CSV table of C-alpha atoms and ligand atoms in Angstrom, one decimal:
chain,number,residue,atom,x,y,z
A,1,UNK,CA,-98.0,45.3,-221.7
A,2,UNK,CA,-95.6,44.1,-224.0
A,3,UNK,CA,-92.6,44.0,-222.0
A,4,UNK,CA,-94.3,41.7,-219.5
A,5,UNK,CA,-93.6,38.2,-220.9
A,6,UNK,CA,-90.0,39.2,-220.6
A,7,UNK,CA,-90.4,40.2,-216.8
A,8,UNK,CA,-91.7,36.6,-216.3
A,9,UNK,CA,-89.4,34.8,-218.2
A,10,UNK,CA,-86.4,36.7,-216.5
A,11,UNK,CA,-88.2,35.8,-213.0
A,12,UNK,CA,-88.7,32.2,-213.2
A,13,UNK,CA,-85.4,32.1,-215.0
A,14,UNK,CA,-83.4,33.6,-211.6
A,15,UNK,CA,-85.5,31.9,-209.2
A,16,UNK,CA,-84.3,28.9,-209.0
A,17,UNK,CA,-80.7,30.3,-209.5
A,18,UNK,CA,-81.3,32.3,-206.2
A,19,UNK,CA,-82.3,29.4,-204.3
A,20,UNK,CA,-79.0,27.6,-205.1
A,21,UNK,CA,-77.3,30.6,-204.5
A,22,UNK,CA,-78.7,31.5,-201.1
A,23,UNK,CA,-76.5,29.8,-198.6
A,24,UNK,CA,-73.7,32.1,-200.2
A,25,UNK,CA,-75.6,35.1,-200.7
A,26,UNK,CA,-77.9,34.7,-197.8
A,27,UNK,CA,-75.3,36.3,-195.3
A,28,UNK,CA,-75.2,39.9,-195.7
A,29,UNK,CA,-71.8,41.4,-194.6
A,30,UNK,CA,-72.1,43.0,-191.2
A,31,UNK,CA,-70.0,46.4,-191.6
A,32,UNK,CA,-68.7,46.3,-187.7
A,33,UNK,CA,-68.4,50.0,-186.9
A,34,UNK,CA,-65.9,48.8,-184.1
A,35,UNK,CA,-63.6,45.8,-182.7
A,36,UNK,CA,-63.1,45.0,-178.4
A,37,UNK,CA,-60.3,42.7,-177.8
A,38,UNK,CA,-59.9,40.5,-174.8
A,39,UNK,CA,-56.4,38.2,-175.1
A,40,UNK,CA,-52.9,37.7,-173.9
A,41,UNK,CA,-49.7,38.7,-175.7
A,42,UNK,CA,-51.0,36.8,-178.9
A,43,UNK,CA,-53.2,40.5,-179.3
A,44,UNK,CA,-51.9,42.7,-177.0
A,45,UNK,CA,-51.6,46.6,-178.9
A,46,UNK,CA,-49.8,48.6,-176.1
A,47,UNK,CA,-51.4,47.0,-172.7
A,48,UNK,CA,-48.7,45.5,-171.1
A,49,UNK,CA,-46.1,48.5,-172.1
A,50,UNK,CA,-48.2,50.7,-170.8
A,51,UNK,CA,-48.9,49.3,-167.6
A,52,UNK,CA,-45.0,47.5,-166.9
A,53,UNK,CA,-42.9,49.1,-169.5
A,54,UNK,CA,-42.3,49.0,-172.9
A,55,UNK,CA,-41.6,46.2,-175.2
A,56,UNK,CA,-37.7,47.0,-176.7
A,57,UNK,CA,-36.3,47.2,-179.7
A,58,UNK,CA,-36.5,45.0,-182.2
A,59,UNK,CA,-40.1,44.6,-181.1
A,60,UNK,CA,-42.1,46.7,-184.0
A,61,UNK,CA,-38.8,46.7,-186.5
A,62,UNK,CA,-40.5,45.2,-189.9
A,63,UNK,CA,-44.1,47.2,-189.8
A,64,UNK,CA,-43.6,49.7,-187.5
A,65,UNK,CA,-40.2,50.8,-187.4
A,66,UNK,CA,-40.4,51.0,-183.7
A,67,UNK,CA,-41.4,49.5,-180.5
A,68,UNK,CA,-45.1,49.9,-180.5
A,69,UNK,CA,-46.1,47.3,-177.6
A,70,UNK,CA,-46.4,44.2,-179.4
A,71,UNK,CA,-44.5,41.3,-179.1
A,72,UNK,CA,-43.7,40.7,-183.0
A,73,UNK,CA,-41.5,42.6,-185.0
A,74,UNK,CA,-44.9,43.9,-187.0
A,75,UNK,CA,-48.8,43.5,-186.7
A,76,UNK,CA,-50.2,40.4,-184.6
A,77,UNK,CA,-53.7,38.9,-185.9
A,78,UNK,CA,-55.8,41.3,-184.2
A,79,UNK,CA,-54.6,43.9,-186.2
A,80,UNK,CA,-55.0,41.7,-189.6
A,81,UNK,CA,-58.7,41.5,-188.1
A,82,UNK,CA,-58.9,45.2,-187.3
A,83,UNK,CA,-57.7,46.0,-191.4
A,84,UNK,CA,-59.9,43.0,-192.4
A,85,UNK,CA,-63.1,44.6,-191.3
A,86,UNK,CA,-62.3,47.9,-193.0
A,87,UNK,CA,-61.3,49.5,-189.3
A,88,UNK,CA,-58.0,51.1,-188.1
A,89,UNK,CA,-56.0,49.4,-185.6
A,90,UNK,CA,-57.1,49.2,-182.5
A,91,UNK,CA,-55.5,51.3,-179.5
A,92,UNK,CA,-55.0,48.8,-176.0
A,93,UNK,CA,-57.1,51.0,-173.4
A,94,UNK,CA,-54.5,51.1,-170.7
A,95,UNK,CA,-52.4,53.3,-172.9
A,96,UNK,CA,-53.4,56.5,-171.6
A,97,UNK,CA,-51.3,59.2,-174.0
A,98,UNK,CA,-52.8,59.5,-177.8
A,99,UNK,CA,-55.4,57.1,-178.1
A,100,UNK,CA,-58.4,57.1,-180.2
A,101,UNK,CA,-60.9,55.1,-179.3
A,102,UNK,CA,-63.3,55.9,-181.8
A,103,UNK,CA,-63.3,52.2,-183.7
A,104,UNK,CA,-62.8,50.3,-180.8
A,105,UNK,CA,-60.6,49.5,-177.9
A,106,UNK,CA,-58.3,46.5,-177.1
A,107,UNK,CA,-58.2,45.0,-173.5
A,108,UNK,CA,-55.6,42.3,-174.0
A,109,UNK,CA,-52.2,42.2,-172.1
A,110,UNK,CA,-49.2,40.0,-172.3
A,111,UNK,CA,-49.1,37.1,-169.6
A,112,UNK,CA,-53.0,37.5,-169.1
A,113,UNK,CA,-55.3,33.9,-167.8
A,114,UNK,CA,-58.9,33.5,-167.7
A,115,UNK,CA,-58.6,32.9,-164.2
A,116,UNK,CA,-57.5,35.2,-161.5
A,117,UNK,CA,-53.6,35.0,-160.7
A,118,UNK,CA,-52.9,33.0,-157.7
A,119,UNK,CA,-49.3,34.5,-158.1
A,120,UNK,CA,-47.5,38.1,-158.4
A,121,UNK,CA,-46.4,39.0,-162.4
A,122,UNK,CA,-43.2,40.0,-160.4
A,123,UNK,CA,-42.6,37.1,-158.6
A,124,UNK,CA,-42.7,34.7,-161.7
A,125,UNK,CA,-46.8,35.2,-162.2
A,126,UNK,CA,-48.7,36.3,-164.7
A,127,UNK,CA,-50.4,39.6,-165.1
A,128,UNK,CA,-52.9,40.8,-163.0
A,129,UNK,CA,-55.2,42.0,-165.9
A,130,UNK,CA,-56.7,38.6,-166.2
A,131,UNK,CA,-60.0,38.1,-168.4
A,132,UNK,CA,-62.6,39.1,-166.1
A,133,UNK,CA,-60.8,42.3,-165.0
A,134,UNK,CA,-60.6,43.0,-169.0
A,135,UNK,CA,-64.1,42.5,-168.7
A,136,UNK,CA,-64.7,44.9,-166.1
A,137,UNK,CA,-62.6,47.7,-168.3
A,138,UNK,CA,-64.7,47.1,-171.0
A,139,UNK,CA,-67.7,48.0,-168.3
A,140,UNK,CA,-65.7,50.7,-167.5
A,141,UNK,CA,-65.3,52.2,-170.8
A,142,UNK,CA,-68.7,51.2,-172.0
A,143,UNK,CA,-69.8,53.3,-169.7
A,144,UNK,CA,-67.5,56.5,-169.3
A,145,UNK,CA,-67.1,56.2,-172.9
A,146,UNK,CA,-70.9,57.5,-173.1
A,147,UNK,CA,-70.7,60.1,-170.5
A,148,UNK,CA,-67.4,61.5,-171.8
A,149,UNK,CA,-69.0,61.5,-175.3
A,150,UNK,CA,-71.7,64.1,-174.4
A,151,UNK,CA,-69.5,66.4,-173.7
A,152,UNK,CA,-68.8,66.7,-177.0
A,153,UNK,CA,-65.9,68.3,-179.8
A,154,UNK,CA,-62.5,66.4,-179.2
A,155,UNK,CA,-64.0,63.7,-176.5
A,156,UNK,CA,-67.0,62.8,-179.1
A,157,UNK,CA,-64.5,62.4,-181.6
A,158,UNK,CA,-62.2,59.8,-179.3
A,159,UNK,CA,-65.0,57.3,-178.6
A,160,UNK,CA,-67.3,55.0,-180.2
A,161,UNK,CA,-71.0,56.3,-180.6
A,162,UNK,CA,-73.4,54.6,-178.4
A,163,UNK,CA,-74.8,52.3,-181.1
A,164,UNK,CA,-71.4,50.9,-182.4
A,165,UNK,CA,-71.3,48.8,-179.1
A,166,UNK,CA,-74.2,45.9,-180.0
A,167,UNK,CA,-73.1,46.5,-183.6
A,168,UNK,CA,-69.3,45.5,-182.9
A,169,UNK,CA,-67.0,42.8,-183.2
A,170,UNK,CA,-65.7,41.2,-179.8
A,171,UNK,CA,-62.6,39.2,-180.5
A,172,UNK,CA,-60.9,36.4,-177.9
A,173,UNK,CA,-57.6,34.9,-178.0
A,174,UNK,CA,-56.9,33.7,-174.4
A,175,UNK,CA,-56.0,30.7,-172.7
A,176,UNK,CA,-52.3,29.8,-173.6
A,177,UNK,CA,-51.3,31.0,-170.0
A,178,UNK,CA,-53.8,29.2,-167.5
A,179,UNK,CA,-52.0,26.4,-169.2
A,180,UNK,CA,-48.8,26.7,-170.0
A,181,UNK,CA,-48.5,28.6,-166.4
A,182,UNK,CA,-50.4,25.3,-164.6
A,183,UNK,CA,-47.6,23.3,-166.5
A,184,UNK,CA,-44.4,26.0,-164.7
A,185,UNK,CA,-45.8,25.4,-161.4
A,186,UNK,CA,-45.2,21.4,-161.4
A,187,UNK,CA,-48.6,20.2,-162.7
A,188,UNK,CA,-48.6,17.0,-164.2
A,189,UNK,CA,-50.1,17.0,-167.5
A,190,UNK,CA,-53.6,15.3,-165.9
A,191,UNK,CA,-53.5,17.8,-163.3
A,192,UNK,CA,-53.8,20.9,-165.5
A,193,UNK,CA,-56.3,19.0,-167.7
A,194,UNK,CA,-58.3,18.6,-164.7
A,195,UNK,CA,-58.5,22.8,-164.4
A,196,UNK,CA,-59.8,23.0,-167.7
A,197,UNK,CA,-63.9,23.4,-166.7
A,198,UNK,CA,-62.9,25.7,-164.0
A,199,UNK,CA,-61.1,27.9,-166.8
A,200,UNK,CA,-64.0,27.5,-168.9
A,201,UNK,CA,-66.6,28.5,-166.4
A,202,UNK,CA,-64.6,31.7,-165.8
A,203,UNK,CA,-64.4,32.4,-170.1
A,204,UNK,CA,-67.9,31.8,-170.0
A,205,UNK,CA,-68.5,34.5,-167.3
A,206,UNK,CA,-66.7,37.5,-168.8
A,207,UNK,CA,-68.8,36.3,-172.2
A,208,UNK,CA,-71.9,36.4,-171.0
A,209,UNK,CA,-71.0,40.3,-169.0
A,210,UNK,CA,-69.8,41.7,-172.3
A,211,UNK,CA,-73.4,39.7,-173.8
A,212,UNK,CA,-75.2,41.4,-170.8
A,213,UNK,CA,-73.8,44.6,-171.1
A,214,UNK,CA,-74.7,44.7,-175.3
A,215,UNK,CA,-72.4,42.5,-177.3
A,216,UNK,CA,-74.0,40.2,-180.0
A,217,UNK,CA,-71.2,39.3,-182.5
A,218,UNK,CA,-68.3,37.3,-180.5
A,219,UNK,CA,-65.0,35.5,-182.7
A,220,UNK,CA,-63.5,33.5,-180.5
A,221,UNK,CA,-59.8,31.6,-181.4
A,222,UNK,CA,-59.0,28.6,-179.9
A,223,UNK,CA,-55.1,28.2,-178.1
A,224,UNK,CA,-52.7,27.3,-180.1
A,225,UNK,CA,-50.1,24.8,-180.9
A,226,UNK,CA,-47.9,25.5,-178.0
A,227,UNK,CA,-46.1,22.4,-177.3
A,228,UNK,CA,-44.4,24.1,-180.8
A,229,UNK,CA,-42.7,27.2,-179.2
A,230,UNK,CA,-39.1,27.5,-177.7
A,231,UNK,CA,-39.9,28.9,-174.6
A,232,UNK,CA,-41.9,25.4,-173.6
A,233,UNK,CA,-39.7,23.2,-175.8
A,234,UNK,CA,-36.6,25.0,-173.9
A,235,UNK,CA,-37.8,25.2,-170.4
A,236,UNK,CA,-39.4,20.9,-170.1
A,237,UNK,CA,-36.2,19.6,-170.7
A,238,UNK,CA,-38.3,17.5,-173.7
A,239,UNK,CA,-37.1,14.0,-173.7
A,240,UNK,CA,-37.2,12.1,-177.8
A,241,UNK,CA,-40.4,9.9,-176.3
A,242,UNK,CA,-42.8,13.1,-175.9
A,243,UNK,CA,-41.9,15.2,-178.9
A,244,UNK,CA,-43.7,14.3,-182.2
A,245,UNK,CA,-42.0,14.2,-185.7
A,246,UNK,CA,-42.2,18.1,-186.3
A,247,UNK,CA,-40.1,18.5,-182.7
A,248,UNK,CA,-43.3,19.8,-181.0
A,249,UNK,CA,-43.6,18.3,-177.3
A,250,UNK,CA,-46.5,16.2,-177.3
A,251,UNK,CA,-48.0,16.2,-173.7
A,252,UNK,CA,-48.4,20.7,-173.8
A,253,UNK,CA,-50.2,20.2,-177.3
A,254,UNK,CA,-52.3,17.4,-176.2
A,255,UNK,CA,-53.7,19.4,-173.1
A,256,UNK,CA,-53.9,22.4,-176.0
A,257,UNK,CA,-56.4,20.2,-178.1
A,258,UNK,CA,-57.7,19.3,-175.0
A,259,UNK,CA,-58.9,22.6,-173.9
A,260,UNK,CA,-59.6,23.5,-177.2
A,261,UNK,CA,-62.4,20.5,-177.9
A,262,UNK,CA,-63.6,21.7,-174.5
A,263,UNK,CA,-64.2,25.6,-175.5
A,264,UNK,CA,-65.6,24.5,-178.4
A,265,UNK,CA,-68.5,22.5,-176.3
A,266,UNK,CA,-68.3,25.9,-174.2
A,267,UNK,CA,-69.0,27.9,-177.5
A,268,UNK,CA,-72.0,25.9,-178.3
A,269,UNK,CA,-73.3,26.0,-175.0
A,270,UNK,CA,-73.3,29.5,-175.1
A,271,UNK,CA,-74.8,29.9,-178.9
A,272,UNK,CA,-78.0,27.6,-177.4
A,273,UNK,CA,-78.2,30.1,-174.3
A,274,UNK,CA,-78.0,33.3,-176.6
A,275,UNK,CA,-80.0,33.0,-179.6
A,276,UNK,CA,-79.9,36.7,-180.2
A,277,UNK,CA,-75.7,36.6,-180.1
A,278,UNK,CA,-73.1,35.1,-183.0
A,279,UNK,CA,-71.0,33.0,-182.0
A,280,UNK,CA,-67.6,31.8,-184.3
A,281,UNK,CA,-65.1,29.9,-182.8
A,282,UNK,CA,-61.9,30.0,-184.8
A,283,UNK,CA,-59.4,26.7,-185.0
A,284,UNK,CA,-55.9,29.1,-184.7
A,285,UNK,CA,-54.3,25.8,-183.6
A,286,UNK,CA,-54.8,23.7,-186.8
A,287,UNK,CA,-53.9,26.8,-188.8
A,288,UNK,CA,-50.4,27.4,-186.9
A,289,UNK,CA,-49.9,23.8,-186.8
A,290,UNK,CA,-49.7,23.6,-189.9
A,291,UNK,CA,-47.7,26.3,-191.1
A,292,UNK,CA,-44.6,24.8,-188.4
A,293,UNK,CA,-45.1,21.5,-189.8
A,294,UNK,CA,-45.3,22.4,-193.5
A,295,UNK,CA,-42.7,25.6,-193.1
A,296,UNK,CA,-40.8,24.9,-196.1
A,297,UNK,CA,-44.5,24.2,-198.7
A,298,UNK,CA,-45.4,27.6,-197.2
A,299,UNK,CA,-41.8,29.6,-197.5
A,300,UNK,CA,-40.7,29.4,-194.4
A,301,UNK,CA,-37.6,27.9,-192.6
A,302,UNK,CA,-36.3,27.0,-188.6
A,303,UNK,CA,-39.9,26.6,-187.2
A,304,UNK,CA,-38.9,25.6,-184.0
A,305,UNK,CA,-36.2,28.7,-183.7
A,306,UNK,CA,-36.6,32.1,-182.3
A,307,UNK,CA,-35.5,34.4,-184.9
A,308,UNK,CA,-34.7,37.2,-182.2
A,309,UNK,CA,-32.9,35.2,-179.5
A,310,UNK,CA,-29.8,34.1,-178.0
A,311,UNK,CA,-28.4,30.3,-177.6
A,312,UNK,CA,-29.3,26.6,-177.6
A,313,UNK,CA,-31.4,24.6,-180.1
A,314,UNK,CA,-34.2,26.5,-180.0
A,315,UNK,CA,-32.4,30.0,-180.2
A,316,UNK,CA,-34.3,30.9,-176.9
A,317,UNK,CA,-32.7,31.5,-173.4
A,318,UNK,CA,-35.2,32.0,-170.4
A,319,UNK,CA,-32.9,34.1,-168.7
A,320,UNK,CA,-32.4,37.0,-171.8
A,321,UNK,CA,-35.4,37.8,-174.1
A,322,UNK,CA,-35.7,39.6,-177.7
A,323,UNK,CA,-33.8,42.9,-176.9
A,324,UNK,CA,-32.2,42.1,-174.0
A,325,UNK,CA,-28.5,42.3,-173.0
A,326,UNK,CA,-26.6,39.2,-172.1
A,327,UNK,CA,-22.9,38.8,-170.7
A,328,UNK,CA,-20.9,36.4,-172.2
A,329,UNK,CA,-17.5,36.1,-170.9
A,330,UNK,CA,-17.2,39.3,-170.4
A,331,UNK,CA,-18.5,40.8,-173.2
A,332,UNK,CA,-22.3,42.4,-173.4
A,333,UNK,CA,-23.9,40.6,-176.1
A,334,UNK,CA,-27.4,42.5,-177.4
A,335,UNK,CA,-30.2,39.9,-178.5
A,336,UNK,CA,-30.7,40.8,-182.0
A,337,UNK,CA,-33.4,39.8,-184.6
A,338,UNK,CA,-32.3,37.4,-187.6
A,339,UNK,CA,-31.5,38.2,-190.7
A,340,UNK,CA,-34.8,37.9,-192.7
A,341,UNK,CA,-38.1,37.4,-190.7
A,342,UNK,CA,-40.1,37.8,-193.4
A,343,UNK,CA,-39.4,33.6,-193.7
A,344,UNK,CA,-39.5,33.1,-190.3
A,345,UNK,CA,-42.5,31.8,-187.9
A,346,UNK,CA,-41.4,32.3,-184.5
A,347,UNK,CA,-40.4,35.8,-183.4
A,348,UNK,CA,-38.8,35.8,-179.8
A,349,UNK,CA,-39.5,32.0,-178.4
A,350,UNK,CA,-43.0,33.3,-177.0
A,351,UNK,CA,-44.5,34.9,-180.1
A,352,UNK,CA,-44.8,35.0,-183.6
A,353,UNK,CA,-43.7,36.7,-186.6
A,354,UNK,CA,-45.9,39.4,-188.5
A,355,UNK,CA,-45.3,36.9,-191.6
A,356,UNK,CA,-46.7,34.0,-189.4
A,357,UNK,CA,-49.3,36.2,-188.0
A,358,UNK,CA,-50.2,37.4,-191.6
A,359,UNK,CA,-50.1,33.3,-192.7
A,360,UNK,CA,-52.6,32.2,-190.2
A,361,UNK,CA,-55.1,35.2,-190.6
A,362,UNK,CA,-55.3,34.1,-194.1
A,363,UNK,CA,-56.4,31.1,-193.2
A,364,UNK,CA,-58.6,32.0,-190.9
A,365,UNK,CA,-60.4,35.2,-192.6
A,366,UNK,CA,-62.8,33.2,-195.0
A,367,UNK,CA,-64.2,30.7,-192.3
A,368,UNK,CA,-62.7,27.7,-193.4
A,369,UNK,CA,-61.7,26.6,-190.3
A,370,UNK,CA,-64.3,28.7,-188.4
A,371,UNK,CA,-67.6,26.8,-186.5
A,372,UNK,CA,-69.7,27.9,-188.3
A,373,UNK,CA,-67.6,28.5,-191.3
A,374,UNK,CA,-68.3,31.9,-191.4
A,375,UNK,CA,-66.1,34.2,-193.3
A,376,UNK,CA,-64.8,37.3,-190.6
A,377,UNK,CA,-66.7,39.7,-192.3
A,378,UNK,CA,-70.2,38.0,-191.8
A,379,UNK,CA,-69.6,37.2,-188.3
A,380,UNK,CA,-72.5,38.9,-186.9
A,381,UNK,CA,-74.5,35.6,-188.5
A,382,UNK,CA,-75.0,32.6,-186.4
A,383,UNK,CA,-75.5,30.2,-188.9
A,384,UNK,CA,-73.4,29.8,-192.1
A,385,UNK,CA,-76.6,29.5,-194.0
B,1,NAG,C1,-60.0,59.0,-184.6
B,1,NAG,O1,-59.9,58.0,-185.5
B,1,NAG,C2,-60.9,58.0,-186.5
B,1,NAG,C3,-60.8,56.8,-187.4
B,1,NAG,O2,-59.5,56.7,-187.9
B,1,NAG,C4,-60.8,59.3,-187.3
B,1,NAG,O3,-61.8,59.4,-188.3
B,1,NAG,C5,-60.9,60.5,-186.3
B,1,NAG,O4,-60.6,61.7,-187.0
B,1,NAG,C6,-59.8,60.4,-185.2
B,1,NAG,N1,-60.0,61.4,-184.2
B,1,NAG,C7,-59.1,62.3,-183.9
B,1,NAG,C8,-59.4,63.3,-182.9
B,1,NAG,O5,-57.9,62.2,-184.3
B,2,NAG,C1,-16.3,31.6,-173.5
B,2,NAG,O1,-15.0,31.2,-173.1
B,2,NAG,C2,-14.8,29.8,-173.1
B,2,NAG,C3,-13.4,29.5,-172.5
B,2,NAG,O2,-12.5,30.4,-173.1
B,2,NAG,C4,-14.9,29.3,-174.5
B,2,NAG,O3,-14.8,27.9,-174.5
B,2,NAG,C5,-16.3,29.6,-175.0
B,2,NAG,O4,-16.5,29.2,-176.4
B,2,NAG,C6,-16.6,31.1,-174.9
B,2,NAG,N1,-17.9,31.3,-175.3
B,2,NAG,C7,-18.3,32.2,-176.2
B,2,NAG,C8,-19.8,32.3,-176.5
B,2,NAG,O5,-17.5,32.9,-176.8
């Protein structure tokens, strides 16, 4: 009897301190048992080296020590992600030696669209493992993942238990290529804005499978700034007129921003015609955009130069990538990294650094530029409160 004044007093003293409180301790943290990818080379793990060869040397150099199949000389964002959520990182599912696929798998490949390819990877393309074939892997292994798993010891131990799949985390970074590819094959800058519904339709297809089939937490990034990398810059011959005061070419990030103000309607659309899914799409652009425009405030130096790259203001020669081998009068000249890419943004003209990669998922992990703002590990939410 006596202690229960003090109950009381304690109660109504916290309530109202709760109620404050409750938009930030509302959202429980959602513990994803596992992550699925779907992307281009911005999160590819090992999908295009195992399907067309491996990525060389100095791809891997600062993290891994090796070539591991990315195209950064150490971990892109998905693998920030993957360590974010508490999980290892994840293995890409077309690697078919040593994979464990118990936390996830990751369907992304370098020089993948959300629309089918209307042209051969080998004749100038891009990949055939476009978004709705990823999405048709994920069926795949959704489903042979199951059967496989009954059979128990080693093969139970490979794959993700049955209920991991509505509790995971389905990441998307995907996009850059529809346009930056539209752009190679002579489009005028209207003329690839005017595929941007028809790309959309098709994101919003393989969504809604992976929804179908048992997905309910979805992070989806927007494309990035890509008017900013030396393999556009390089290519479009960019006259002063269309580049802005950073040295980005105007017209390739204005159909960016375009696309991305149209995913984002895409992302709401979806969130009204899924109430039982979370949907969080994630500004990448703003975050990269400014890290090349602000290098120096953040530590970094040359934004608009490759650090592993050979020639030219941009560091960056279509004809010879990071790793390759070109001849210069005579000589063989190997297409090294730079010295320190620890302070550098851009790795090979294409892709970014693991410092860069590191920078942005920093900025994107608490939700700040998230819609909702929803920090990454409450992304099973929908709303922020
Ligand atoms: C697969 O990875 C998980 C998570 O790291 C680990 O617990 C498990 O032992 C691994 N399985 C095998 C067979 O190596
Ligand atoms: C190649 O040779 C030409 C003529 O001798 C010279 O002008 C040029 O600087 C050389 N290029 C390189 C990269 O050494």
């Amino acid at each position: 009897m006596e202690s229960q004044p003090r109950v009381f007093s304690v109660f109504f003293i916290l309530l109202p301190v709760l109620f404050t409180l409750k938009p930030v301790l509302g959202l429980t943290e959602c513990h994803f048992p596992a992550l699925f990818n779907f992307g281009d080379s911005n999160s590819d793990t090992g999908g295009y080296s195992a399907a067309f060869g491996m990525a060389p040397p100095p791809d891997g150099e600062t993290f891994f020590g090796a070539p591991v199949g990315r195209y950064s000389d150490g971990r892109l964002i998905v693998d920030f992600i993957a360590k974010g959520i508490g999980l290892p990182y994840i293995d890409a599912y077309l690697n078919s030696v040593g994979t464990n696929f118990s936390h996830g798998a990751n369907f992304a490949t370098a020089a993948s669209t959300i629309r089918e390819p209307v042209s051969a990877l080998f004749q100038g393309g891009v990949s055939p493992f476009s978004l709705d074939v990823q999405s048709w892997q994920f069926d795949q292994f959704l489903n042979r993942s199951q059967t496989t798993a009954k059979q128990g010891g080693v093969f139970k131990d490979l794959l993700p238990k049955e209920d991991y799949f509505p509790r995971a985390l389905y990441t998307f970074d995907i996009g850059q290529n529809d346009l930056t590819s539209g752009f190679f094959s002579g489009l005028t800058e209207d003329e690839v804005i005017a595929t941007i519904p028809d790309i959309l339709n098709k994101f919003t297809t393989a969504v809604q499978n992976i929804y179908w089939e048992g997905g309910r937490s979805f992070w989806i990034h927007n494309t990035g700034p890509f008017g900013c990398l030396p393999y556009v810059l390089d290519r479009l011959l960019v006259k002063a007129a269309q580049v802005d005061s950073v040295g980005c070419a105007t017209p390739f990030n204005d159909v960016a921003q375009q696309f991305n103000s149209k995913l984002k309607e895409t992302v709401d659309q979806l969130r009204k015609d899924f109430p039982l899914a979370a949907f969080t799409y994630v500004d990448v652009y703003s975050a990269k955009y400014s890290l090349i425009h602000q290098a120096r405030k953040y530590g970094f130096e040359h934004p608009l130069r490759a650090c592993c790259g050979y020639g030219g203001a941009y560091n960056y020669n279509q004809q010879v990538g990071c790793g390759g081998t070109i001849v210069v009068n005579g000589t063989d000249i190997l297409v090294t990294s730079c010295k320190n890419p620890s302070t550098r943004i851009n790795w090979d003209g294409v892709h970014y650094t693991e410092a860069a990669n590191k920078w942005v998922f920093d900025q994107i992990v608490n939700g700040a530029l998230s819609d909702p703002p929803i920090p990454l590990k409450k992304a099973c939410h929908r709303e922020a409160h």
